[in-house]
Short mmCIF file of C-alpha atoms and ligand atoms in Angstrom, two decimals:
data_model
loop_
_atom_site.label_atom_id
_atom_site.label_comp_id
_atom_site.label_asym_id
_atom_site.label_seq_id
_atom_site.Cartn_x
_atom_site.Cartn_y
_atom_site.Cartn_z
CA UNK E 1 -4.51 -22.93 -19.03
CA UNK E 2 -5.61 -20.81 -16.07
CA UNK E 3 -8.74 -21.71 -14.27
CA UNK E 4 -10.56 -19.18 -12.18
CA UNK E 5 -11.76 -20.21 -8.77
CA UNK E 6 -13.85 -17.90 -6.68
CA UNK E 7 -12.84 -17.36 -3.10
CA UNK E 8 -15.34 -17.80 -0.36
CA UNK E 9 -13.89 -14.82 1.46
CA UNK E 10 -16.50 -12.34 2.56
CA UNK E 11 -14.14 -9.49 3.17
CA UNK E 12 -13.23 -9.11 -0.47
CA UNK E 13 -15.73 -8.45 -3.20
CA UNK E 14 -15.61 -11.14 -5.83
CA UNK E 15 -15.85 -10.71 -9.56
CA UNK E 16 -18.65 -12.60 -11.20
CA UNK E 17 -16.93 -13.59 -14.36
CA UNK E 18 -13.21 -13.72 -14.25
CA UNK E 19 -12.09 -16.04 -16.92
CA UNK E 20 -8.37 -16.03 -16.62
CA UNK E 21 -5.98 -13.31 -17.14
CA UNK E 22 -3.92 -15.49 -19.34
CA UNK E 23 -6.56 -17.53 -21.10
CA UNK E 24 -7.44 -14.88 -23.68
CA UNK E 25 -3.99 -13.51 -23.85
CA UNK E 26 -2.41 -16.66 -25.14
CA UNK E 27 -4.87 -16.53 -28.03
CA UNK E 28 -4.57 -12.82 -28.62
CA UNK E 29 -0.86 -12.35 -28.06
CA UNK E 30 1.56 -15.02 -29.08
CA UNK E 31 4.41 -13.45 -27.07
CA UNK E 32 2.43 -13.53 -23.88
CA UNK E 33 4.28 -14.26 -20.66
CA UNK E 34 2.53 -16.44 -18.12
CA UNK E 35 3.55 -18.02 -14.86
CA UNK E 36 4.71 -21.13 -16.65
CA UNK E 37 7.38 -18.98 -18.27
CA UNK E 38 8.93 -17.95 -14.98
CA UNK E 39 12.44 -19.27 -14.45
CA UNK E 40 12.25 -22.90 -13.29
CA UNK E 41 13.58 -22.31 -9.84
CA UNK E 42 11.04 -19.62 -9.11
CA UNK E 43 8.35 -21.77 -10.67
CA UNK E 44 9.17 -24.70 -8.36
CA UNK E 45 9.01 -22.49 -5.29
CA UNK E 46 5.69 -21.05 -6.41
CA UNK E 47 4.20 -24.48 -7.03
CA UNK E 48 4.78 -25.32 -3.41
CA UNK E 49 3.63 -22.11 -1.80
CA UNK E 50 1.37 -20.50 -4.33
CA UNK E 51 1.48 -16.76 -4.95
CA UNK E 52 -0.30 -14.17 -2.95
CA UNK E 53 -0.11 -10.87 -4.69
CA UNK E 54 -1.76 -7.55 -4.01
CA UNK E 55 -1.81 -4.72 -6.49
CA UNK E 56 -2.98 -1.23 -5.60
CA UNK E 57 -4.07 1.31 -8.17
CA UNK E 58 -3.81 4.95 -7.25
CA UNK E 59 -4.58 8.10 -9.18
CA UNK E 60 -7.27 10.63 -9.89
CA UNK E 61 -10.62 9.16 -10.73
CA UNK E 62 -11.50 9.02 -14.39
CA UNK E 63 -7.97 8.19 -15.50
CA UNK E 64 -9.00 4.67 -16.51
CA UNK E 65 -7.77 2.68 -13.49
CA UNK E 66 -10.67 0.25 -13.35
CA UNK E 67 -10.69 -0.21 -17.11
CA UNK E 68 -6.98 -1.01 -17.10
CA UNK E 69 -7.27 -3.46 -14.20
CA UNK E 70 -10.13 -5.21 -15.93
CA UNK E 71 -8.13 -5.31 -19.16
CA UNK E 72 -5.11 -6.75 -17.34
CA UNK E 73 -7.02 -9.50 -15.64
CA UNK E 74 -9.67 -9.95 -18.31
CA UNK E 75 -12.46 -9.51 -15.89
CA UNK E 76 -14.95 -7.03 -14.69
CA UNK E 77 -13.72 -6.54 -11.15
CA UNK E 78 -16.14 -3.73 -10.44
CA UNK E 79 -19.50 -4.71 -11.93
CA UNK E 80 -21.59 -2.94 -9.33
CA UNK E 81 -19.76 0.35 -9.36
CA UNK E 82 -21.90 3.46 -9.45
CA UNK E 83 -20.14 6.60 -10.63
CA UNK E 84 -20.88 9.44 -8.17
CA UNK E 85 -22.08 12.80 -9.42
CA UNK E 86 -20.10 16.04 -8.95
CA UNK E 87 -21.81 17.08 -5.69
CA UNK E 88 -21.10 13.69 -4.10
CA UNK E 89 -17.53 13.82 -5.38
CA UNK E 90 -16.80 17.10 -3.61
CA UNK E 91 -17.14 15.65 -0.15
CA UNK E 92 -16.27 12.10 -1.08
CA UNK E 93 -13.55 10.59 1.02
CA UNK E 94 -11.32 7.91 -0.38
CA UNK E 95 -13.06 4.58 -0.29
CA UNK E 96 -10.74 1.66 -0.72
CA UNK E 97 -12.07 -1.47 -2.33
CA UNK E 98 -10.31 -4.80 -2.35
CA UNK E 99 -11.31 -7.49 -4.84
CA UNK E 100 -9.77 -10.92 -4.64
CA UNK E 101 -9.65 -13.63 -7.27
CA UNK E 102 -7.88 -16.96 -7.37
CA UNK E 103 -6.27 -18.12 -10.55
CA UNK E 104 -4.60 -21.46 -11.14
CA UNK E 105 -2.38 -22.68 -13.92
CA UNK E 106 -0.71 -26.08 -14.04
CA UNK E 107 -0.96 -26.47 -10.33
CA UNK E 108 0.42 -22.97 -9.59
CA UNK E 109 -2.02 -20.86 -7.65
CA UNK E 110 -2.25 -17.12 -7.65
CA UNK E 111 -4.39 -15.33 -5.14
CA UNK E 112 -4.63 -11.89 -6.60
CA UNK E 113 -6.09 -8.92 -4.79
CA UNK E 114 -6.61 -5.57 -6.46
CA UNK E 115 -7.09 -2.57 -4.21
CA UNK E 116 -8.74 0.32 -5.99
CA UNK E 117 -8.79 3.79 -4.51
CA UNK E 118 -11.71 5.49 -6.22
CA UNK E 119 -12.21 9.18 -5.71
CA UNK E 120 -8.57 10.06 -5.08
CA UNK E 121 -7.96 13.66 -6.10
CA UNK E 122 -11.65 14.43 -6.60
CA UNK E 123 -12.21 16.32 -3.40
CA UNK E 124 -11.25 19.97 -3.01
CA UNK E 125 -9.23 19.15 0.10
CA UNK E 126 -7.18 16.09 -0.70
CA UNK E 127 -5.27 15.73 2.55
CA UNK E 128 -7.64 12.98 3.67
CA UNK E 129 -7.20 11.01 0.47
CA UNK E 130 -3.53 10.59 1.25
CA UNK E 131 -3.98 9.49 4.80
CA UNK E 132 -6.67 6.89 4.04
CA UNK E 133 -4.42 5.21 1.46
CA UNK E 134 -1.29 5.39 3.62
CA UNK E 135 -3.21 4.07 6.62
CA UNK E 136 -4.52 1.17 4.56
CA UNK E 137 -0.98 0.18 3.57
CA UNK E 138 0.22 0.40 7.18
CA UNK E 139 -2.76 -1.61 8.42
CA UNK E 140 -1.77 -4.50 6.16
CA UNK E 141 1.80 -4.40 7.52
CA UNK E 142 0.50 -4.20 11.06
CA UNK E 143 -1.77 -7.20 10.54
CA UNK E 144 1.10 -9.19 9.03
CA UNK E 145 3.37 -8.24 11.93
CA UNK E 146 0.75 -9.34 14.43
CA UNK E 147 0.09 -12.61 12.58
CA UNK E 148 3.80 -13.28 12.28
CA UNK E 149 4.27 -13.11 16.00
CA UNK E 150 1.12 -15.12 16.65
CA UNK E 151 0.63 -18.85 17.03
CA UNK E 152 -0.64 -19.57 13.54
CA UNK E 153 2.42 -18.29 11.67
CA UNK E 154 2.26 -20.87 8.90
CA UNK E 155 -1.15 -19.86 7.62
CA UNK E 156 -0.76 -16.11 7.39
CA UNK E 157 -2.74 -14.46 4.60
CA UNK E 158 -0.47 -11.89 3.05
CA UNK E 159 -2.46 -8.77 2.18
CA UNK E 160 0.49 -6.42 2.06
CA UNK E 161 0.59 -4.21 -1.04
CA UNK E 162 3.28 -5.60 -3.31
CA UNK E 163 2.92 -3.12 -6.14
CA UNK E 164 1.25 0.23 -6.66
CA UNK E 165 0.39 1.45 -10.15
CA UNK E 166 0.46 5.22 -9.88
CA UNK E 167 -1.68 6.76 -12.66
CA UNK E 168 -0.45 10.04 -14.11
CA UNK E 169 -2.71 12.22 -16.22
CA UNK E 170 -1.79 12.45 -19.92
CA UNK E 171 -3.25 15.97 -20.09
CA UNK E 172 -0.73 17.80 -17.91
CA UNK E 173 2.89 18.70 -18.60
CA UNK E 174 4.31 16.19 -16.18
CA UNK E 175 3.66 15.48 -12.54
CA UNK E 176 1.18 17.62 -10.64
CA UNK E 177 2.17 18.95 -7.20
CA UNK E 178 -0.34 16.47 -5.75
CA UNK E 179 1.46 13.58 -7.52
CA UNK E 180 4.85 14.70 -6.19
CA UNK E 181 3.56 15.08 -2.66
CA UNK E 182 1.75 11.77 -2.66
CA UNK E 183 4.49 9.73 -4.34
CA UNK E 184 6.94 11.04 -1.74
CA UNK E 185 4.68 9.74 0.98
CA UNK E 186 4.18 6.41 -0.75
CA UNK E 187 7.70 5.57 -1.88
CA UNK E 188 9.02 4.32 1.43
CA UNK E 189 5.98 2.10 1.89
CA UNK E 190 5.34 0.43 -1.47
CA UNK E 191 6.83 -0.38 -4.86
CA UNK E 192 5.60 2.45 -7.09
CA UNK E 193 5.24 1.71 -10.79
CA UNK E 194 4.30 4.95 -12.57
CA UNK E 195 1.97 4.73 -15.57
CA UNK E 196 0.75 7.38 -17.99
CA UNK E 197 -3.00 6.90 -18.30
CA UNK E 198 -5.02 7.07 -21.54
CA UNK E 199 -1.94 7.08 -23.72
CA UNK E 200 -4.16 7.00 -26.83
CA UNK E 201 -4.80 10.71 -26.23
CA UNK E 202 -1.15 11.50 -27.09
CA UNK E 203 0.98 11.20 -30.21
CA UNK E 204 4.17 9.13 -30.10
CA UNK E 205 6.26 12.28 -29.82
CA UNK E 206 4.14 13.65 -27.01
CA UNK E 207 4.41 10.37 -25.12
CA UNK E 208 8.20 10.42 -25.38
CA UNK E 209 8.34 14.02 -24.20
CA UNK E 210 5.99 13.35 -21.28
CA UNK E 211 7.92 10.22 -20.26
CA UNK E 212 11.18 12.20 -20.26
CA UNK E 213 9.65 15.01 -18.24
CA UNK E 214 8.14 12.66 -15.67
CA UNK E 215 11.42 10.77 -15.19
CA UNK E 216 13.30 14.06 -14.75
CA UNK E 217 10.77 15.21 -12.16
CA UNK E 218 10.88 11.87 -10.35
CA UNK E 219 14.64 12.22 -10.11
CA UNK E 220 14.73 15.89 -9.16
CA UNK E 221 12.17 15.39 -6.39
CA UNK E 222 14.05 12.37 -5.04
CA UNK E 223 11.10 10.04 -5.59
CA UNK E 224 12.10 6.38 -5.42
CA UNK E 225 10.10 4.26 -7.82
CA UNK E 226 10.35 0.46 -8.09
CA UNK E 227 13.74 -0.28 -9.64
CA UNK E 228 13.60 -3.16 -12.11
CA UNK E 229 16.46 -5.44 -11.05
CA UNK E 230 19.57 -5.74 -13.23
CA UNK E 231 20.11 -9.02 -15.06
CA UNK E 232 22.82 -11.47 -14.08
CA UNK E 233 25.54 -11.75 -16.72
CA UNK E 234 24.72 -15.43 -17.31
CA UNK E 235 21.05 -14.67 -18.06
CA UNK E 236 19.94 -15.51 -21.60
CA UNK E 237 20.06 -12.75 -24.19
CA UNK E 238 16.28 -12.65 -24.81
CA UNK E 239 15.60 -12.07 -21.15
CA UNK E 240 18.26 -9.36 -20.96
CA UNK E 241 16.71 -7.63 -23.96
CA UNK E 242 13.24 -7.87 -22.43
CA UNK E 243 14.39 -6.30 -19.16
CA UNK E 244 16.19 -3.54 -21.08
CA UNK E 245 13.02 -2.72 -23.02
CA UNK E 246 10.94 -2.74 -19.84
CA UNK E 247 13.36 -0.37 -18.13
CA UNK E 248 13.28 2.02 -21.08
CA UNK E 249 9.47 2.00 -21.12
CA UNK E 250 9.03 3.41 -17.59
CA UNK E 251 6.64 5.21 -17.00
CA UNK E 252 4.49 2.78 -18.97
CA UNK E 253 2.11 4.63 -21.29
CA UNK E 254 -1.01 2.50 -21.28
CA UNK E 255 -4.56 2.39 -22.49
CA UNK E 256 -7.33 0.08 -21.47
CA UNK E 257 -10.52 -1.23 -23.05
CA UNK E 258 -12.96 -3.93 -22.25
CA UNK E 259 -14.45 -4.41 -25.69
CA UNK E 260 -13.37 -6.99 -28.22
CA UNK E 261 -13.27 -5.62 -31.76
CA UNK E 262 -12.48 -7.28 -35.06
CA UNK E 263 -9.43 -5.96 -36.88
CA UNK E 264 -8.35 -7.67 -40.10
CA UNK E 265 -10.31 -10.77 -39.19
CA UNK E 266 -8.71 -10.99 -35.76
CA UNK E 267 -10.43 -10.31 -32.45
CA UNK E 268 -8.60 -7.64 -30.49
CA UNK E 269 -9.17 -5.72 -27.28
CA UNK E 270 -9.44 -2.13 -28.36
CA UNK E 271 -11.00 1.30 -28.48
CA UNK E 272 -12.94 2.21 -31.57
CA UNK E 273 -12.61 5.80 -32.83
CA UNK E 274 -14.01 7.36 -36.01
CA UNK E 275 -10.50 7.26 -37.47
CA UNK E 276 -9.55 3.76 -36.40
CA UNK E 277 -8.96 1.28 -33.61
CA UNK E 278 -6.48 1.62 -30.74
CA UNK E 279 -5.37 -1.93 -29.98
CA UNK E 280 -4.61 -2.28 -26.29
CA UNK E 281 -2.32 -5.28 -26.80
CA UNK E 282 -0.46 -3.90 -29.79
CA UNK E 283 3.04 -2.82 -28.65
CA UNK E 284 3.05 -0.15 -31.40
CA UNK E 285 -0.04 1.46 -29.87
CA UNK E 286 0.83 1.45 -26.15
CA UNK E 287 2.87 -0.19 -23.36
CA UNK E 288 0.05 -2.37 -22.04
CA UNK E 289 1.84 -5.65 -22.86
CA UNK E 290 5.07 -4.34 -21.34
CA UNK E 291 3.28 -3.40 -18.14
CA UNK E 292 1.67 -6.83 -17.92
CA UNK E 293 4.98 -8.57 -18.70
CA UNK E 294 6.70 -6.51 -16.03
CA UNK E 295 4.05 -7.49 -13.49
CA UNK E 296 4.21 -11.21 -14.24
CA UNK E 297 7.96 -11.61 -14.64
CA UNK E 298 8.77 -9.46 -11.62
CA UNK E 299 6.00 -10.59 -9.33
CA UNK E 300 8.42 -12.53 -7.16
CA UNK E 301 10.87 -9.62 -7.01
CA UNK E 302 8.08 -7.19 -6.12
CA UNK E 303 7.15 -9.50 -3.27
CA UNK E 304 10.74 -9.78 -2.11
CA UNK E 305 11.32 -6.02 -2.16
CA UNK E 306 8.08 -5.58 -0.21
CA UNK E 307 9.24 -8.11 2.37
CA UNK E 308 12.89 -7.11 2.61
CA UNK E 309 12.70 -3.34 2.20
CA UNK E 310 9.26 -1.89 2.86
CA UNK E 311 8.03 -4.37 5.46
CA UNK E 312 11.40 -4.37 7.24
CA UNK E 313 11.26 -0.55 7.38
CA UNK E 314 7.81 -0.73 8.87
CA UNK E 315 8.81 -3.48 11.31
CA UNK E 316 11.94 -1.75 12.57
CA UNK E 317 10.06 1.56 12.92
CA UNK E 318 7.33 -0.20 14.76
CA UNK E 319 9.74 -2.04 17.06
CA UNK E 320 11.68 1.16 17.74
CA UNK E 321 8.41 2.85 18.61
CA UNK E 322 7.48 -0.14 20.75
CA UNK E 323 10.80 -0.02 22.64
CA UNK E 324 10.55 3.74 22.95
CA UNK E 325 7.02 3.27 24.17
CA UNK E 326 8.26 0.78 26.76
CA UNK E 327 11.20 3.03 27.74
CA UNK E 328 8.79 5.93 28.09
CA UNK E 329 6.57 3.69 30.17
CA UNK E 330 9.44 2.77 32.51
CA UNK E 331 10.54 6.41 32.71
CA UNK E 332 6.99 7.42 33.45
CA UNK E 333 6.71 4.75 36.10
CA UNK E 334 9.93 5.94 37.70
CA UNK E 335 8.73 9.52 37.60
CA UNK E 336 5.44 8.41 39.09
CA UNK E 337 7.30 6.63 41.90
CA UNK E 338 9.43 9.71 42.58
CA UNK E 339 6.30 11.85 42.58
CA UNK E 340 4.55 9.45 44.90
CA UNK E 341 7.57 9.54 47.20
CA UNK E 342 7.58 13.33 47.17
CA UNK E 343 3.88 13.39 47.91
CA UNK E 344 4.40 10.81 50.66
CA UNK E 345 7.30 12.82 52.04
CA UNK E 346 5.34 16.00 52.05
CA UNK E 347 2.41 14.17 53.63
CA UNK E 348 4.82 12.87 56.25
CA UNK E 349 6.31 16.25 57.00
CA UNK E 350 2.81 17.68 57.24
CA UNK E 351 1.98 15.01 59.84
CA UNK E 352 5.20 15.81 61.72
CA UNK E 353 4.34 19.49 61.71
CA UNK E 354 0.86 18.81 63.10
CA UNK E 355 2.38 16.45 65.67
CA UNK E 356 4.94 19.08 66.72
CA UNK E 357 2.18 21.69 67.00
CA UNK E 358 0.11 19.32 69.12
CA UNK E 359 3.12 18.56 71.30
CA UNK E 360 3.81 22.27 71.74
CA UNK E 361 0.18 22.87 72.63
CA UNK E 362 0.28 19.98 75.07
CA UNK E 363 3.44 21.43 76.63
CA UNK E 364 1.75 24.84 76.88
CA UNK E 365 -1.32 23.31 78.51
CA UNK E 366 0.82 21.30 80.96
CA UNK E 367 2.61 24.54 81.84
CA UNK E 368 -0.66 26.39 82.32
CA UNK E 369 -1.95 23.51 84.47
CA UNK E 370 1.21 23.60 86.61
CA UNK E 371 0.88 27.42 87.05
CA UNK E 372 -2.80 27.07 88.06
CA UNK E 373 -1.91 24.33 90.57
CA UNK E 374 0.87 26.50 92.04
CA UNK E 375 -1.52 29.46 92.33
CA UNK E 376 -4.20 27.35 94.06
CA UNK E 377 -1.61 25.98 96.55
CA UNK E 378 -0.49 29.52 97.33
CA UNK E 379 -4.13 30.61 98.08
CA UNK E 380 -4.57 27.77 100.56
P1 GDP Y 1 -11.21 5.29 -12.97
O1 GDP Y 1 -12.13 6.23 -12.30
O2 GDP Y 1 -9.81 5.77 -12.90
O3 GDP Y 1 -11.34 3.88 -12.51
O4 GDP Y 1 -11.58 5.34 -14.55
P2 GDP Y 1 -12.51 4.37 -15.44
O5 GDP Y 1 -11.83 3.10 -15.72
O6 GDP Y 1 -13.85 4.30 -14.81
O7 GDP Y 1 -12.57 5.20 -16.81
C1 GDP Y 1 -13.11 6.51 -16.90
C2 GDP Y 1 -13.46 6.82 -18.36
O8 GDP Y 1 -12.29 6.81 -19.16
C3 GDP Y 1 -14.41 5.80 -18.99
O9 GDP Y 1 -15.30 6.50 -19.82
C4 GDP Y 1 -13.50 4.91 -19.81
O10 GDP Y 1 -14.15 4.35 -20.92
C5 GDP Y 1 -12.43 5.90 -20.25
N1 GDP Y 1 -11.14 5.24 -20.45
C6 GDP Y 1 -10.63 4.21 -19.73
N2 GDP Y 1 -9.44 3.86 -20.20
C7 GDP Y 1 -9.16 4.69 -21.23
C8 GDP Y 1 -8.05 4.82 -22.12
O11 GDP Y 1 -7.07 4.11 -22.06
N3 GDP Y 1 -8.13 5.81 -23.07
C9 GDP Y 1 -9.20 6.63 -23.16
N4 GDP Y 1 -9.18 7.56 -24.12
N5 GDP Y 1 -10.26 6.55 -22.34
C10 GDP Y 1 -10.25 5.58 -21.39
#
């Protein structure tokens, strides 16, 4: 059973009532996958170190990001959120909010941070939205890089973004130009997991068509999304089947809800419509469970890809820039020295010239003096 512990960290906003993101689920969904179900080896490692995981949610506002995050972690992560009106939205820049919770199950700790990016895509000029999000990701890498080369290496807090849920609107015919542009900027920095928001607005057929379209566009634009790793041949059949289903489900078509409803005597998380209930955790209704399973079972892999691919990219870029910076510095210094020498030389030659002039003048005056003396002697 997971127990929620609040962090006493001032930098992150804390949720007032996070129960556990598994507590309910084990009651509601028998097939639920928790940390205890991770392969033993991974589990042992995690017991020792504990998990630090950061999830970022990106997408236009109103697509249900906060609702989905709250549904995933069975908490209200954003209780104080005020929805801005249209005038505010126009000039609103992207405000990034990080909320951290600590969850513990059977001695395994998970420090989970969710970074929400409210307002993305709201403004008329969205160029700033991109840069604020990209800068945030880089800042986390930069901080890690600095901490890693510092004295207190063992106690680094890892705030790097390990996974980014990219929300795609269900109302379009695929990716919008803004999605393409942004995903291309994001893909070399984070693990992108694309999700179709508010999947309850689409029929099964429409979802399939949209998924196909999005995957085609992702491929044709050369966007690299997080690749679910292939199974080893000696993996058990159930696991292989699960990974196959997860791979086929990308982009996950999800819906979120924070209300518990009663359906056939059972409490379910769902959305009540005049014609019926959309059950968030019913695999026939949407891919919510698949998305959550993917997140839990691949948490370690998402961390490893972040460390080995994205962070390494950042680090080598940064070092190359550092070396280049140093080389430029040395070059500049050399140039400065040469310039100083030239200036000194020219100053020297200027002095010489003045000296020569003075000498010439002196010689002229001595000559004049000698002529005057000769004339005076002749008069006497
Ligand atoms: P955010 O701005 O992306 O964080 O969106 P919110 O989570 O605040 O949701 C915006 C609106 O969409 C709210 O009225 C939600 O109740 C509604 N909503 C959230 N999730 C879903 C969903 O899965 N399906 C539908 N139809 N509406 C949703």
